[in-house]
């Protein structure tokens, strides 16, 4: 009986080691009561007392995302590392695996659905002309090479008839620009394209949003789906696409129709000048914002670069958190569970970052360092902060203080498109003559009016 009490106490304590929070301390965002409600709704509350209750497994999965380089036994060791003097029971790898299987993907999916959405902030950078700036794009991720995963997530085929080393999935997300918080996300095998996933993500678009996207998303049926949601759009279009002119506007932009949808076309020549010379490129944008006085063409062109916010978010997911590693799980249900836990962890860190920058009015959320938030959260897990009796520590205060003490400089002007700064393979090396220095730069935008 004493052993049973000690075990119950240990699992309860360990469950609270990583309880991310909102506004003041991390436990306010994902408290035990919220987890218990999620488990009850999804029917995953354990029927009997176990060494690893479902609540504990939920926090274990979230902590696993903070320590992606470790197996779950090592993650457990991190969870209990700060619980000095308490009776600790160490579950076996098999027990941890069975506990995750019992839990299934539904609770994590429900928790993500509860926590996703735009971060609440007073920062003006997230809106333009009263519209919430959002962005959609997709990426690929690799999963463990097991028979079960390969049946669901196929490997990418190569031109010589072989395939890539690991199965892959395609993840598409709808994010808020500025805070980079996740509004919605879906993932499928790579056979499902980004356009199909974008149609699903349109369920989370609302009136008052402005969606930014690259030219891959300029398909006629998708444009109609987006506008049906009530949201506006600003999407790049291929320069060679034939469009009929239905009207001309005073600022040099012009009107057209795609699939019966009235759109405004903005063609611009963008020049970036540095001490090394001037580089020029042409852009064509489509938008449902038809009023040139209320929505000037030049401002929309400047606004479009915020589409790159989502590329930074994917970098944080795949590189900062995962470190370029393959997802651990060896079954499709496990992948579902793990990827939703990853998205939840990312969202919680982003929430803590926005809370921090909001305490200093006028601070751009872009200046908050994601790696600072991530490493501070890891430290708090290892220290078991706020869990040991008699200890009262404001976790968001610790993360927020570190973020504000290590703010990033204002963003520099982008002078080039994507560039690999350090190749991860000798076959990707671009040669020794690539100039990787940064230069002071100035940008000029000229709106191009089509010939009559």
Short mmCIF file of C-alpha atoms in Angstrom, two decimals, residues 170-391:
data_model
loop_
_atom_site.label_atom_id
_atom_site.label_comp_id
_atom_site.label_asym_id
_atom_site.label_seq_id
_atom_site.Cartn_x
_atom_site.Cartn_y
_atom_site.Cartn_z
CA UNK A 170 2.97 17.06 -45.87
CA UNK A 171 2.03 19.64 -43.24
CA UNK A 172 0.12 22.82 -44.11
CA UNK A 173 -0.56 25.56 -41.57
CA UNK A 174 -2.53 28.78 -41.34
CA UNK A 175 -0.60 31.28 -39.21
CA UNK A 176 -0.99 34.81 -37.91
CA UNK A 177 1.73 37.11 -39.22
CA UNK A 178 3.66 39.01 -36.57
CA UNK A 179 3.03 36.58 -33.70
CA UNK A 180 3.35 33.45 -35.90
CA UNK A 181 0.72 31.70 -33.79
CA UNK A 182 -1.05 28.71 -35.37
CA UNK A 183 -4.65 29.28 -36.39
CA UNK A 184 -5.07 25.82 -37.92
CA UNK A 185 -2.99 22.98 -39.35
CA UNK A 186 -3.50 19.72 -41.24
CA UNK A 187 -1.18 16.95 -42.38
CA UNK A 188 -1.49 14.08 -44.86
CA UNK A 189 0.72 11.79 -46.94
CA UNK A 190 2.76 13.72 -49.52
CA UNK A 191 0.39 12.48 -52.23
CA UNK A 192 -2.06 15.11 -50.95
CA UNK A 193 -1.08 18.50 -52.37
CA UNK A 194 -0.90 21.90 -50.72
CA UNK A 195 -3.95 23.16 -52.64
CA UNK A 196 -6.15 20.38 -51.24
CA UNK A 197 -4.89 21.09 -47.73
CA UNK A 198 -5.51 24.83 -48.19
CA UNK A 199 -9.15 24.09 -49.03
CA UNK A 200 -9.44 22.35 -45.66
CA UNK A 201 -7.71 25.21 -43.83
CA UNK A 202 -10.19 27.66 -45.34
CA UNK A 203 -12.58 26.45 -42.61
CA UNK A 204 -10.67 28.67 -40.16
CA UNK A 205 -10.70 31.86 -42.25
CA UNK A 206 -13.05 34.61 -41.10
CA UNK A 207 -14.19 38.05 -42.26
CA UNK A 208 -11.62 40.64 -41.22
CA UNK A 209 -8.65 38.43 -42.18
CA UNK A 210 -6.24 39.07 -45.06
CA UNK A 211 -4.63 35.87 -46.34
CA UNK A 212 -1.14 36.01 -47.88
CA UNK A 213 0.09 33.14 -50.04
CA UNK A 214 2.56 32.37 -52.81
CA UNK A 215 1.70 31.81 -56.47
CA UNK A 216 1.04 28.10 -55.95
CA UNK A 217 -2.28 29.09 -54.31
CA UNK A 218 -3.65 31.21 -57.15
CA UNK A 219 -5.90 28.41 -58.48
CA UNK A 220 -9.35 29.69 -59.48
CA UNK A 221 -11.36 27.27 -57.32
CA UNK A 222 -9.20 27.94 -54.25
CA UNK A 223 -9.59 31.70 -54.66
CA UNK A 224 -13.35 31.20 -54.67
CA UNK A 225 -13.18 28.98 -51.57
CA UNK A 226 -11.16 31.60 -49.71
CA UNK A 227 -13.48 34.47 -50.55
CA UNK A 228 -16.54 32.38 -49.64
CA UNK A 229 -15.21 32.34 -46.07
CA UNK A 230 -15.46 36.15 -46.00
CA UNK A 231 -11.68 36.65 -45.78
CA UNK A 232 -9.73 38.81 -48.21
CA UNK A 233 -6.63 37.63 -50.03
CA UNK A 234 -3.29 38.89 -51.33
CA UNK A 235 -1.70 36.15 -53.42
CA UNK A 236 1.14 36.21 -55.89
CA UNK A 237 0.33 35.26 -59.47
CA UNK A 238 2.60 33.98 -62.23
CA UNK A 239 3.76 36.82 -64.47
CA UNK A 240 2.97 34.84 -67.61
CA UNK A 241 -0.63 34.03 -66.68
CA UNK A 242 -3.10 35.53 -69.14
CA UNK A 243 -5.63 37.78 -67.46
CA UNK A 244 -8.35 39.87 -69.06
CA UNK A 245 -8.43 43.55 -68.12
CA UNK A 246 -11.90 44.65 -67.02
CA UNK A 247 -10.94 48.07 -65.65
CA UNK A 248 -8.07 50.39 -64.77
CA UNK A 249 -7.44 52.17 -61.49
CA UNK A 250 -5.76 55.48 -60.74
CA UNK A 251 -2.79 53.97 -58.87
CA UNK A 252 -1.72 51.84 -61.85
CA UNK A 253 -3.38 48.62 -60.70
CA UNK A 254 -6.17 47.08 -62.76
CA UNK A 255 -9.19 44.82 -62.46
CA UNK A 256 -9.79 41.33 -63.80
CA UNK A 257 -11.98 38.27 -63.22
CA UNK A 258 -10.90 34.72 -62.44
CA UNK A 259 -13.68 32.16 -62.37
CA UNK A 260 -16.22 34.98 -62.10
CA UNK A 261 -14.44 36.43 -59.05
CA UNK A 262 -13.57 40.16 -59.35
CA UNK A 263 -9.94 40.74 -58.47
CA UNK A 264 -7.45 43.57 -58.52
CA UNK A 265 -4.07 43.02 -60.16
CA UNK A 266 -0.98 44.84 -58.92
CA UNK A 267 2.17 44.57 -61.03
CA UNK A 268 5.31 46.02 -59.48
CA UNK A 269 8.99 46.31 -60.25
CA UNK A 270 11.01 46.08 -57.04
CA UNK A 271 14.60 47.32 -56.97
CA UNK A 272 16.98 46.70 -54.07
CA UNK A 273 20.09 48.88 -54.00
CA UNK A 274 23.19 48.15 -51.93
CA UNK A 275 26.81 49.24 -52.18
CA UNK A 276 27.35 46.34 -54.58
CA UNK A 277 24.72 47.51 -57.07
CA UNK A 278 21.02 47.19 -57.83
CA UNK A 279 18.91 44.07 -58.30
CA UNK A 280 15.47 44.27 -59.88
CA UNK A 281 12.55 41.84 -60.07
CA UNK A 282 8.92 41.93 -61.18
CA UNK A 283 6.00 40.79 -59.02
CA UNK A 284 2.32 40.32 -59.85
CA UNK A 285 -0.18 40.17 -56.99
CA UNK A 286 -3.90 39.37 -56.89
CA UNK A 287 -6.16 40.81 -54.21
CA UNK A 288 -9.82 41.13 -53.36
CA UNK A 289 -9.13 44.59 -51.90
CA UNK A 290 -10.47 46.60 -54.85
CA UNK A 291 -10.43 50.13 -53.43
CA UNK A 292 -7.10 51.80 -54.38
CA UNK A 293 -7.59 54.74 -52.01
CA UNK A 294 -8.23 52.64 -48.95
CA UNK A 295 -5.70 49.96 -49.93
CA UNK A 296 -2.81 51.62 -51.87
CA UNK A 297 -0.99 49.35 -54.31
CA UNK A 298 2.50 50.22 -53.08
CA UNK A 299 1.57 49.39 -49.47
CA UNK A 300 0.15 46.03 -50.52
CA UNK A 301 3.40 45.21 -52.32
CA UNK A 302 5.36 46.08 -49.18
CA UNK A 303 2.94 44.03 -47.09
CA UNK A 304 3.37 40.88 -49.16
CA UNK A 305 6.85 40.14 -47.79
CA UNK A 306 5.23 39.11 -44.50
CA UNK A 307 4.34 35.87 -46.25
CA UNK A 308 7.83 34.75 -45.24
CA UNK A 309 6.72 34.63 -41.59
CA UNK A 310 5.55 31.06 -42.09
CA UNK A 311 8.95 29.96 -43.39
CA UNK A 312 10.45 31.13 -40.09
CA UNK A 313 7.77 29.22 -38.17
CA UNK A 314 8.59 26.01 -40.06
CA UNK A 315 12.28 26.59 -39.30
CA UNK A 316 11.42 26.79 -35.61
CA UNK A 317 9.37 23.59 -35.74
CA UNK A 318 11.76 21.50 -37.82
CA UNK A 319 15.14 22.91 -36.79
CA UNK A 320 14.88 24.68 -33.42
CA UNK A 321 12.57 22.10 -31.78
CA UNK A 322 13.27 18.90 -33.73
CA UNK A 323 16.86 19.73 -34.68
CA UNK A 324 16.25 18.23 -38.12
CA UNK A 325 15.37 14.87 -36.58
CA UNK A 326 12.86 12.31 -37.76
CA UNK A 327 9.60 12.08 -35.78
CA UNK A 328 9.96 9.30 -33.19
CA UNK A 329 6.71 7.40 -33.57
CA UNK A 330 6.65 4.20 -35.60
CA UNK A 331 2.89 4.02 -36.20
CA UNK A 332 0.48 6.43 -37.95
CA UNK A 333 -1.50 6.93 -34.72
CA UNK A 334 1.73 7.74 -32.94
CA UNK A 335 2.67 10.25 -35.65
CA UNK A 336 -0.76 11.88 -35.27
CA UNK A 337 -0.23 12.09 -31.51
CA UNK A 338 3.36 13.35 -31.73
CA UNK A 339 2.78 15.97 -34.42
CA UNK A 340 -0.18 17.50 -32.57
CA UNK A 341 1.95 17.59 -29.41
CA UNK A 342 4.64 19.39 -31.43
CA UNK A 343 2.15 21.98 -32.68
CA UNK A 344 0.78 22.48 -29.16
CA UNK A 345 4.27 23.00 -27.72
CA UNK A 346 5.08 25.51 -30.45
CA UNK A 347 1.82 27.36 -29.81
CA UNK A 348 2.46 27.53 -26.06
CA UNK A 349 5.95 28.95 -26.55
CA UNK A 350 4.60 31.52 -29.00
CA UNK A 351 1.92 32.52 -26.48
CA UNK A 352 4.56 33.06 -23.78
CA UNK A 353 6.61 35.15 -26.23
CA UNK A 354 3.66 37.39 -27.12
CA UNK A 355 2.78 37.80 -23.44
CA UNK A 356 6.34 38.98 -22.83
CA UNK A 357 6.55 41.52 -25.66
CA UNK A 358 3.10 42.87 -24.82
CA UNK A 359 4.42 44.03 -21.45
CA UNK A 360 6.51 46.60 -23.33
CA UNK A 361 4.10 48.56 -25.57
CA UNK A 362 5.48 49.15 -29.04
CA UNK A 363 7.77 46.12 -29.01
CA UNK A 364 7.50 44.14 -32.24
CA UNK A 365 6.76 40.44 -31.49
CA UNK A 366 9.34 39.61 -34.18
CA UNK A 367 12.05 40.66 -31.75
CA UNK A 368 11.27 37.83 -29.33
CA UNK A 369 13.73 34.96 -29.63
CA UNK A 370 12.14 31.55 -30.08
CA UNK A 371 15.31 29.70 -29.04
CA UNK A 372 15.45 31.75 -25.82
CA UNK A 373 11.86 30.74 -25.00
CA UNK A 374 12.54 27.10 -25.90
CA UNK A 375 15.73 26.77 -23.85
CA UNK A 376 14.19 28.54 -20.85
CA UNK A 377 11.20 26.18 -20.95
CA UNK A 378 13.57 23.22 -21.04
CA UNK A 379 15.39 24.53 -17.97
CA UNK A 380 12.12 24.92 -16.07
CA UNK A 381 11.18 21.32 -16.80
CA UNK A 382 14.49 20.00 -15.48
CA UNK A 383 14.23 22.19 -12.37
CA UNK A 384 10.63 21.04 -11.72
CA UNK A 385 9.80 24.70 -11.16
CA UNK A 386 6.54 25.38 -9.36
CA UNK A 387 5.89 21.72 -8.49
CA UNK A 388 7.80 21.03 -5.31
CA UNK A 389 5.72 21.93 -2.27
CA UNK A 390 6.37 25.43 -1.02
CA UNK A 391 7.90 26.63 -4.28
#
